[in-house]
Each structure stands twice: as C-alpha cells, then as structure tokens.
Amino acid sequence: MIKQSLRKPLLICLLYILIPLILGSIAGIWIKLSIFVLTAIIYGIMLVFMIPSDVFFSSTLDYNIKSVNPSYKHETPDYIGGTKQQLINFAVVALGLVVCLLLILLN
C-alpha cells in the first residue's frame, strides 16, 4: 500500500528531471548550443511558473483594497506556498537549475 502511494510522486519527480534534459538535448542538436544552457533555460521557465501566485501579490492587493476601503479585514489563508508535494517538486526543479548552472560554470 505504501509503495503504491509513493509510486506516483516519484514518477512525477522523475519526469521533472528527465523532460527538461530530453528537451534540452533535442533542442541542443538543432541550435548547436550546450545542452546544459538550454536545460537551465527550461528549468528557469518551469521554476517561474511553479511559484505560488499568492506569495508576491497578496500584500499589493491588500494595500490597494485598504486604500479604497479602510475598514477591510483580510481573511487569513489556510496555507501559503502549496502542499508538501508541490514544495518537493519546486525543490527538485530548483536543484536541477542549480546543477545545470554549476555544470555550465565548470565547462
């Protein structure tokens, strides 16, 4: 039962690692650029889209609402930043980006 529940998150983490590498190597053949540069670009784009939307925009939105309605009270959210699996996926993509950037610097 435990193995069955771990299989899907591990497969998703593996896909977060393998898909940018495959896309970077295929694009590297056509563009004649290092595989790691293209993979780092893909990881960077993925990282931008994986940032939770409420992290940066909640304080600006609260300020704008307070300027219109001073008696506005913000409801506290249940959680900020996503679930544990989303944070693990974010960490995997961030680690992939760091590894690619280190490999670019070493070459």
C-alpha atoms as one frame of an Amber mdcrd trajectory, in Angstrom:
protein
   0.000   0.000   0.000   2.801   2.429   0.848   4.703   1.556  -2.308   1.612
   2.274  -4.386   1.174   5.724  -2.813   4.853   6.623  -3.343   4.991   5.496
  -6.956   3.063   8.437  -8.438   5.008  11.266  -6.662   8.325   9.604  -7.515
   7.287   9.288 -11.151   6.325  12.964 -11.230   9.680  13.988  -9.709  11.486
  11.796 -12.227   9.575  13.456 -15.062  10.512  16.902 -13.703  14.141  15.826
 -14.066  14.032  13.909 -17.354  11.745  16.025 -19.551  13.924  19.193 -19.456
  17.020  17.085 -20.125  15.394  15.421 -23.126  14.033  18.710 -24.489  17.393
  20.413 -23.919  19.300  17.682 -25.727  16.899  17.682 -28.696  16.997  21.482
 -28.936  20.778  21.425 -28.489  21.137  19.382 -31.663  19.248  21.976 -33.704
  20.546  25.156 -32.081  24.173  23.986 -31.687  24.305  25.198 -28.113  25.286
  23.395 -24.942  22.675  21.005 -23.601  23.085  22.457 -20.119  22.355  26.026
 -21.238  19.089  25.022 -22.855  18.164  22.776 -19.949  18.877  25.613 -17.500
  16.576  27.883 -19.523  13.825  25.258 -19.416  14.306  24.748 -15.663  14.193
  28.531 -15.147  10.913  28.816 -17.038   9.487  25.901 -15.068  10.604  27.493
 -11.805   8.867  30.779 -12.627   5.591  29.006 -13.344   5.834  26.846 -10.212
   5.968  29.824  -7.806   2.648  30.025  -5.949   0.632  33.042  -7.072  -0.276
  34.219  -3.579   3.318  34.713  -2.459   4.053  38.001  -4.257   0.676  39.535
  -4.989  -1.201  39.290  -1.687   0.443  42.281   0.012  -0.016  44.554  -3.026
  -3.636  43.535  -3.349  -4.264  44.178   0.352  -2.727  47.655   0.050  -4.923
  48.539  -2.934  -8.068  47.309  -1.198  -7.169  49.151   2.034  -6.735  52.408
   0.107 -10.286  52.091  -1.250 -11.918  50.592   1.851 -10.037  51.360   5.098
 -12.238  49.036   7.163 -11.289  45.983   5.043 -10.054  42.997   7.056  -8.064
  40.406   5.157  -9.054  36.790   5.678  -6.118  34.642   6.673  -5.460  31.883
   4.129  -5.393  28.245   5.156  -1.894  27.782   3.786   0.609  29.741   1.748
   3.018  28.114  -0.647   1.220  24.953  -1.615   1.154  21.383  -0.467   4.121
  19.287   0.556   4.280  17.596  -2.863   4.275  20.972  -4.648   7.164  22.124
  -2.475   9.089  18.928  -3.223   8.507  19.423  -6.955   9.662  23.044  -6.646
  12.800  21.912  -4.813  13.546  19.281  -7.482  13.267  21.859 -10.271  15.359
  24.388  -8.314  18.011  21.733  -7.684  18.023  20.843 -11.385  18.540  24.505
 -12.256  21.415  24.827  -9.780  23.104  21.675 -11.111  22.784  22.896 -14.709
  24.216  26.299 -13.807  27.131  24.666 -11.973  27.836  22.438 -14.971  27.788
  25.494 -17.240  30.291  27.248 -14.977  32.567  24.195 -14.846  32.666  23.870
 -18.642
